[in-house]
Coordinates of C-alpha atoms in Angstrom, one line a residue:
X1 CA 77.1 119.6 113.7
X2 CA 78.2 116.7 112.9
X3 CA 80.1 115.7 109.5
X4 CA 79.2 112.6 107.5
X5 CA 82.0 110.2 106.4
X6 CA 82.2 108.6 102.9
X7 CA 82.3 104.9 103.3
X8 CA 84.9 102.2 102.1
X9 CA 85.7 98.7 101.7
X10 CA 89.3 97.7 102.2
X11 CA 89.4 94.3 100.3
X12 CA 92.1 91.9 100.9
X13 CA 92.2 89.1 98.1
X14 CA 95.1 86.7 99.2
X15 CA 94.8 85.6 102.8
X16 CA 98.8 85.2 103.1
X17 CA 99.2 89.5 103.6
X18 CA 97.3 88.8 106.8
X19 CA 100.3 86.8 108.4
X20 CA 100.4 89.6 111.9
X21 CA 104.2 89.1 111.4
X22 CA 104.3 90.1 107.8
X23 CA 105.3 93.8 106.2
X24 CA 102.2 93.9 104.2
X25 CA 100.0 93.1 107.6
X26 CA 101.7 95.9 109.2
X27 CA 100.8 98.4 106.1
X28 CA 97.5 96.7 105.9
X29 CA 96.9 97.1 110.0
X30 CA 98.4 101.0 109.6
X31 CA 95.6 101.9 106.2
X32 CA 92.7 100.6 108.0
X33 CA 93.5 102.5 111.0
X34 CA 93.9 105.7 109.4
X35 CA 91.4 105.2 106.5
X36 CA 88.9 105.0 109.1
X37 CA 89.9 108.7 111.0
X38 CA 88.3 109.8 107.9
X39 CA 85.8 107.4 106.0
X40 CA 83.9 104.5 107.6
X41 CA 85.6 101.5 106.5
X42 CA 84.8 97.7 106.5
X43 CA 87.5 95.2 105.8
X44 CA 86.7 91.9 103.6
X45 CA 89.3 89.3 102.7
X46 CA 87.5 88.2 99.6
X47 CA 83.7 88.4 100.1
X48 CA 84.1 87.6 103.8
X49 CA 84.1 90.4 106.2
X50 CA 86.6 90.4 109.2
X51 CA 87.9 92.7 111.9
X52 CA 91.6 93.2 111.2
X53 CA 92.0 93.7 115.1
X54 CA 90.8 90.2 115.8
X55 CA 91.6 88.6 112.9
X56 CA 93.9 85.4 113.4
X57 CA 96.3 82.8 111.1
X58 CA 97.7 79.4 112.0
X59 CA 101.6 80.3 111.9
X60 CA 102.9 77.3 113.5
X61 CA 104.7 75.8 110.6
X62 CA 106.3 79.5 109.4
X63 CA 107.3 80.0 113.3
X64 CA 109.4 76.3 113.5
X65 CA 111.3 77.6 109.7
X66 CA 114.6 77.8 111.2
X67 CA 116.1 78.7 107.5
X68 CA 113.8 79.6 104.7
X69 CA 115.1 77.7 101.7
X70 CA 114.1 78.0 97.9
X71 CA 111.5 75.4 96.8
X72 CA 111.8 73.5 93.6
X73 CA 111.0 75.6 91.1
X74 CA 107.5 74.5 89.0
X75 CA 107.4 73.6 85.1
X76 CA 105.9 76.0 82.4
X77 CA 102.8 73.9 82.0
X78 CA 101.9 73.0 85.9
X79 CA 102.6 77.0 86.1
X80 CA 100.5 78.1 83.2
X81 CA 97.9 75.9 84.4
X82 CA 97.7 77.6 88.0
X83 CA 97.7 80.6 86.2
X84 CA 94.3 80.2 84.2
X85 CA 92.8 78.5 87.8
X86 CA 93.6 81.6 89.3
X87 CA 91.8 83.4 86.2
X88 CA 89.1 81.3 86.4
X89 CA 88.6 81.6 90.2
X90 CA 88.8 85.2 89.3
X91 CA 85.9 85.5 86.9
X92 CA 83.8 83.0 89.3
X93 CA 84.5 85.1 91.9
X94 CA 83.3 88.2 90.7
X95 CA 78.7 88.0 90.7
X96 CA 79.6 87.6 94.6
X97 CA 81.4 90.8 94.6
X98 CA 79.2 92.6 92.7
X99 CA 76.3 91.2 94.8
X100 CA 78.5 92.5 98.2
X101 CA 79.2 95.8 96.8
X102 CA 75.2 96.2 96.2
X103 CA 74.3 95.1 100.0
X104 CA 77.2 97.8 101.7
X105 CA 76.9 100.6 99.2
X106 CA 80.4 102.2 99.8
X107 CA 81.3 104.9 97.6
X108 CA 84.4 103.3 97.1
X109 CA 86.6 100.2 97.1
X110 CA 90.6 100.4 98.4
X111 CA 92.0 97.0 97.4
X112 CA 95.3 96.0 97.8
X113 CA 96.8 94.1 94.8
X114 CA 96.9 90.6 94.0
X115 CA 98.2 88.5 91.4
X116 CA 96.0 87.7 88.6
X117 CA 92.6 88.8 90.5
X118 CA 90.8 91.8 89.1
X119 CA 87.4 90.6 90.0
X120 CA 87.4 93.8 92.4
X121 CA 88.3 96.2 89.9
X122 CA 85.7 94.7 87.2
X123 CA 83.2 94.8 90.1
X124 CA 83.2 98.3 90.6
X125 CA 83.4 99.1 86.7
X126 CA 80.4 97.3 86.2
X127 CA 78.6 99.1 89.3
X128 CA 80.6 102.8 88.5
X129 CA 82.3 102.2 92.2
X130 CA 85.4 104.5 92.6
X131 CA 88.1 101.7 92.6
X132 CA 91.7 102.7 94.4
X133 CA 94.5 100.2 94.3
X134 CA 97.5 99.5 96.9
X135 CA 100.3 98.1 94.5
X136 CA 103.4 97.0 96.2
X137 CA 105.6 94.8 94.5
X138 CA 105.3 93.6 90.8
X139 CA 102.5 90.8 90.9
X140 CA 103.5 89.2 87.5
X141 CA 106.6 88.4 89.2
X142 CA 105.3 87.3 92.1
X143 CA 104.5 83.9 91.3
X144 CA 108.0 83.6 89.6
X145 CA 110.4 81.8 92.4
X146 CA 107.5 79.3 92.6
X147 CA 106.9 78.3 88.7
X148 CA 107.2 79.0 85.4
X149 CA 104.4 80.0 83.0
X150 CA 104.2 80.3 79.6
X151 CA 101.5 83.1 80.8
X152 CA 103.8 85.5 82.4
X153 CA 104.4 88.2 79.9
X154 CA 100.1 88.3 79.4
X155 CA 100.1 88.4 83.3
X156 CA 102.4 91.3 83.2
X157 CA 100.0 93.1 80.3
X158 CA 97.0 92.7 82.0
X159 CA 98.8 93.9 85.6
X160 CA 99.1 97.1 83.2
X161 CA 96.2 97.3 82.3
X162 CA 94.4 96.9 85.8
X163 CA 96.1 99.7 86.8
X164 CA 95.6 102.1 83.9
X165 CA 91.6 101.3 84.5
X166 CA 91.4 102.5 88.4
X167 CA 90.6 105.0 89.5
X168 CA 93.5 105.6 91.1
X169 CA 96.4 103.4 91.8
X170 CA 98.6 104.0 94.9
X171 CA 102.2 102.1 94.4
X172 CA 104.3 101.6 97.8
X173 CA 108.1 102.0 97.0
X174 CA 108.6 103.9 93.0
X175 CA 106.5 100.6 91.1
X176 CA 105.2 103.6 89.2
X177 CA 108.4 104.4 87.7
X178 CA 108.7 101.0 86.9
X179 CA 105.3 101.1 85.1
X180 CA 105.2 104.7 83.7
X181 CA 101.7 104.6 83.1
X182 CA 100.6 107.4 80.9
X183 CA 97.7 108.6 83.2
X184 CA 97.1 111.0 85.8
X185 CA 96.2 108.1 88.2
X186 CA 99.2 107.1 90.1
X187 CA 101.3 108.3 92.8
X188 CA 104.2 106.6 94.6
X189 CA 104.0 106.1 98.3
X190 CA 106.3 105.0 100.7
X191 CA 106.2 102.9 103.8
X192 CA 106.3 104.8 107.1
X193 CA 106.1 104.8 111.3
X194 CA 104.2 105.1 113.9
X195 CA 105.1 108.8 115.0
X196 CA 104.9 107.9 119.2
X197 CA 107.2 104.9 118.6
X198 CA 109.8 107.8 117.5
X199 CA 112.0 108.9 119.8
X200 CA 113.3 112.4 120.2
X201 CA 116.0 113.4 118.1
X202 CA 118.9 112.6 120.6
X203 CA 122.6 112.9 119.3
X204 CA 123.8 108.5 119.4
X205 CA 126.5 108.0 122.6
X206 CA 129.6 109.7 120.5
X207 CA 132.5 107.6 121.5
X208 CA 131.3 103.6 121.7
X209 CA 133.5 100.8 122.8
X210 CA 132.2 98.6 119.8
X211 CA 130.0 100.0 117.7
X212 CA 126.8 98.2 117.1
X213 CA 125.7 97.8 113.9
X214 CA 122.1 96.4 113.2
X215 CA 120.6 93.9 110.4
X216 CA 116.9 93.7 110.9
X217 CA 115.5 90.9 108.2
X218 CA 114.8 87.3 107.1
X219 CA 116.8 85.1 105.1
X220 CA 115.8 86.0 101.6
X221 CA 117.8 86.4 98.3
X222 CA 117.1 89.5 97.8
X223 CA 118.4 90.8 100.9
X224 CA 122.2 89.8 99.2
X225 CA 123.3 88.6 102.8
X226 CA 126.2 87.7 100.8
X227 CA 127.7 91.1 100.3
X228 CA 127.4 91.2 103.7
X229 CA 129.1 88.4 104.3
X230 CA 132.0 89.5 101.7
X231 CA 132.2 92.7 102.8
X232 CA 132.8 91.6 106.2
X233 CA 135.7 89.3 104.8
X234 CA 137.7 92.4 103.6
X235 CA 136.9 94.7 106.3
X236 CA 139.9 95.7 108.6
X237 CA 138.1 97.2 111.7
X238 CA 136.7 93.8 112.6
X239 CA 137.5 94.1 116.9
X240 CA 135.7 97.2 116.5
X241 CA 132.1 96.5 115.5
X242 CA 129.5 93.8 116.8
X243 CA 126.5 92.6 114.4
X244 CA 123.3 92.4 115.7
X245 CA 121.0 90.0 114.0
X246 CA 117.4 90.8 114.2
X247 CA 115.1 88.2 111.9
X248 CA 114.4 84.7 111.1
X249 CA 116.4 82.0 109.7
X250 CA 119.6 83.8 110.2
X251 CA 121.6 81.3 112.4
X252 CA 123.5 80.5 109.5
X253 CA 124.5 83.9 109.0
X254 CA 125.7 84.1 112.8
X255 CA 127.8 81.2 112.2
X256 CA 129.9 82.7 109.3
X257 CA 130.1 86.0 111.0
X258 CA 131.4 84.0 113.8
X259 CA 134.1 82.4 112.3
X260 CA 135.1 85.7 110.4
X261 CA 136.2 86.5 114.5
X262 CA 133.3 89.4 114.5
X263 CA 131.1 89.4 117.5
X264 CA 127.7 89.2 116.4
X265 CA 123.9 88.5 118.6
X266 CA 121.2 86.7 117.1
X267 CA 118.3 88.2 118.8
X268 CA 115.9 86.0 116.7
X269 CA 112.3 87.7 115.8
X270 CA 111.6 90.5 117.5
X271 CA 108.0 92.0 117.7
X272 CA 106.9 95.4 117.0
X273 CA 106.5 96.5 120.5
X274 CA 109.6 96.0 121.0
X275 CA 112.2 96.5 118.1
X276 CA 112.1 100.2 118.4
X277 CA 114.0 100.4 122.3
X278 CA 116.5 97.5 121.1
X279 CA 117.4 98.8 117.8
X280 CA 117.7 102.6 119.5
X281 CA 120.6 101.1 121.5
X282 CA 122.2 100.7 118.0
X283 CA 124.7 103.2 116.1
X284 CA 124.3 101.8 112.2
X285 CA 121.2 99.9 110.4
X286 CA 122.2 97.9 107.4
X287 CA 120.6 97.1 104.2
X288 CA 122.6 95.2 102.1
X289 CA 120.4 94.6 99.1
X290 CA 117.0 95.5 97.8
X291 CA 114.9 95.1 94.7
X292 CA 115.2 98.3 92.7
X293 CA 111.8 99.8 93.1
X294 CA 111.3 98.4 95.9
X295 CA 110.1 100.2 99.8
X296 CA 112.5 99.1 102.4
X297 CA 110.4 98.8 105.9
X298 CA 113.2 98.1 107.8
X299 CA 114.9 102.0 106.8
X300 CA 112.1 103.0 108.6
X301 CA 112.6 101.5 111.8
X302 CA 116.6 102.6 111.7
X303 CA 115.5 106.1 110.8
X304 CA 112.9 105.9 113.4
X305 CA 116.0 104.9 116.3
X306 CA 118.3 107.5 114.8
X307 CA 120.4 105.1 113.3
X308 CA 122.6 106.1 110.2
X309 CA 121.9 103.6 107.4
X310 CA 124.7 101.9 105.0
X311 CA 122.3 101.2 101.7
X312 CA 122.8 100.1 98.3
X313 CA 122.2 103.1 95.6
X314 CA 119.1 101.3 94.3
X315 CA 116.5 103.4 92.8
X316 CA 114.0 104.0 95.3
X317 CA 116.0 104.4 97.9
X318 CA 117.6 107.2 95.6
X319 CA 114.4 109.0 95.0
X320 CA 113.1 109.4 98.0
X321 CA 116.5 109.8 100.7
X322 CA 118.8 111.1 98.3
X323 CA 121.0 113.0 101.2
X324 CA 119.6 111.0 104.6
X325 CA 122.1 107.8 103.9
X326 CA 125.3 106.5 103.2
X327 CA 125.1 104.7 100.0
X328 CA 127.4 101.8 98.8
X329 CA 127.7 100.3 95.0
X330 CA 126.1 97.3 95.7
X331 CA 129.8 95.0 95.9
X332 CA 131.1 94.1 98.9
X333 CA 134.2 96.0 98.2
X334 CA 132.4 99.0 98.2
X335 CA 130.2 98.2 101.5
X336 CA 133.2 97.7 103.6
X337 CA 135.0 101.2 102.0
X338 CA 131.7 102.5 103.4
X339 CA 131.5 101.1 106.7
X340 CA 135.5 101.4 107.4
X341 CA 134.4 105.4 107.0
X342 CA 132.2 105.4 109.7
X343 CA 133.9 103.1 112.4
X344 CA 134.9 104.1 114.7
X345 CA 131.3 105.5 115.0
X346 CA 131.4 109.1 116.4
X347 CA 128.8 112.3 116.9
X348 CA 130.3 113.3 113.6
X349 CA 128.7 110.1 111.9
X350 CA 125.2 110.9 113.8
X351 CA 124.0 113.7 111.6
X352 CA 123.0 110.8 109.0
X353 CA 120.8 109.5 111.3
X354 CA 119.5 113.0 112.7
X355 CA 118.9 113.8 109.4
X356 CA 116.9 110.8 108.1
X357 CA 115.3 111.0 111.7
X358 CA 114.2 114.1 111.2
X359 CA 112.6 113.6 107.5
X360 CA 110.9 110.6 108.5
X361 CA 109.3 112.7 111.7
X362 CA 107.8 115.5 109.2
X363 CA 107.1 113.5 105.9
X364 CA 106.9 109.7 106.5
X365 CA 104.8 108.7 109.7
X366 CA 101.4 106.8 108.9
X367 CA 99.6 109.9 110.0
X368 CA 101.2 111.3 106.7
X369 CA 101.1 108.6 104.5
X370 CA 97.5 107.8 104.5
X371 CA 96.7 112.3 105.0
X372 CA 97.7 112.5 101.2
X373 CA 96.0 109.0 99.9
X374 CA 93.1 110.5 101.7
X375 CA 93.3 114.0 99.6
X376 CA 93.1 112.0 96.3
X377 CA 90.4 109.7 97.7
X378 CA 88.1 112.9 98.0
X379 CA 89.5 114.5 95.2
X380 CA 87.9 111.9 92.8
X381 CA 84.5 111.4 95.2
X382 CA 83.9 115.0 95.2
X383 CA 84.7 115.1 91.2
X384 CA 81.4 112.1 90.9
X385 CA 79.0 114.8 92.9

């Protein structure tokens, strides 16, 4: 006999999450893949429908970025300006999605969140369509590094707001301690792996000429390169350890590791298929900085290897691997304390990364992940019957 599935639309509102190289492709890629083990989901990036399989960007200009630098930062008035086009485009926007959600009928929407566009949550008000939302980040911030806007602190109310009126929203990281939203209609959810790209929990090679230590990530500010940099300056072990560089942009961090007499390999971008058997020749993964709430995709990958993980004490890191890593401060004085304790790197260091290994394998592959979001999806389905 067979069982009939519930059907979804997974709707995509900015076209820039479906860069294939991107962390929020890779989520996106991983929720319509499991979604659909258990509801019959169609993806639409606005009112188009695509398959996420075949679905392709121009990336040319992104791939020749050698170094990712900050643009000029826009005036309040251009700023507050884009922010009532994108308002406006908004409201425009949304007899088209109330006319799409009429023509598929799904019992309910899963949309992840954009800046500023709600048109997919007042579509499904209107129509009494279960509306779920995938939050990761803070949107009213979003837009900050690229202009100012006298419209901010109303973007940030409204974000609020959104999330308080759907159904149920679904924040990737601990945004929901951020928000504290005084509804039962939130839960934090973390990033996670693919469980046959795991290997099997193998003690790391105990006694390592040089111990290779691992930074998977692109040039960014908030990835405070520059306590890694510092740290490195003060640290005393420095013929003992080699830096592998795994990103974009980061020749100009080779260069100052260089001249700090460290070896160090830029390895460039690496793909998914095949970060998981270089970074599993690897002893230590390093984050050296991290927005407070936010996931860090690149623990899971370490954890994943069996790496043991040097990370700042941030908040969400905190909450959900409170005894799985080696925590620093945040200063660079503190990071190379940290790392001077575990190099030489030995099997008596390993049990970090056997440990987060192990908690990833049972609580934090996608199989997981999207198992729970499912349970609350049909929770509040069954609850409308």
């Amino acid at each position: 006999m067979s069982t009939h599935k519930s059907n979804g639309i997974y709707l995509i509102q900015e076209q820039g999450c479906l860069n294939p190289y991107s962390g929020a492709f890779q989520h996106i890629s991983m929720g319509v893949k499991h979604l659909s083990n258990h509801f019959d989901i169609k993806t639409y990036l606005n009112t188009q429908k695509f398959q996420i399989e075949t679905y392709k960007v121009d990336i040319t200009r992104e791939n020749k970025q050698e170094v990712i630098k900050p643009s000029v930062k826009k005036g309040n008035i251009y700023g507050t300006l884009k922010d009532f086009q994108i308002l406006i485009k908004t409201l425009i926007q949304i007899p088209s999605l109330i006319k799409l959600i009429k023509t598929e009928k799904p019992n309910f929407v899963y949309e992840r969140a954009s800046y500023l566009n709600y048109s997919g949550l007042i579509a499904c008000n209107i129509l009494g369509i279960p509306h779920f939302y995938e939050a990761n980040g803070l949107q009213f911030k979003s837009r900050n590094k690229y202009y100012k806007s006298y419209f901010f602190s109303i973007a940030k109310f409204l974000e609020k707001l959104a999330y308080f009126h759907s159904r149920h929203t679904f924040f990737v990281g601990s945004y929901g301690d951020y928000w504290r939203i005084k509804k039962n209609n939130w839960t934090n959810v973390e990033n996670g792996v693919e469980l046959k790209k795991i290997n099997s929990i193998t003690l790391k090679e105990t006694s390592p000429a040089v111990t290779e230590i691992c930074f998977i990530g692109r040039y960014a500010k908030h990835q405070r390169l520059d306590v890694l940099i510092d740290g490195l300056k003060i640290f005393s072990k420095k013929s003992l350890i080699r830096i592998n560089l795994i990103g974009t942009g980061l020749q100009g961090i080779e260069k100052r590791i260089k001249d700090l007499n460290i070896q160090v390999i830029n390895h460039g971008f690496v793909d998914r298929t095949n970060i998981m058997p270089l970074i599993s020749k690897f002893q230590i993964g390093l984050i050296c900085g991290s927005p407070t709430f936010q996931s860090c995709m690149k623990l899971f990958d370490y954890g994943a290897a069996g790496c043991t993980v040097l990370a700042p004490n941030i908040h969400n890191l905190k909450l959900w691997f409170p005894n799985e890593l080696l925590f620093f401060d945040g200063t660079p004085k503190n990071f190379s304390e940290q790392l001077e304790s575990i190099v030489p790197y030995s099997g008596l260091h390993s049990k970090y990364g056997r440990n987060l290994q192990e908690k990833i394998i049972t609580q934090f592959t996608w199989d997981q992940i999207f198992k729970n979001k499912v349970s609350i999806i049909n929770q509040s389905l069954h609850k409308l019957k």
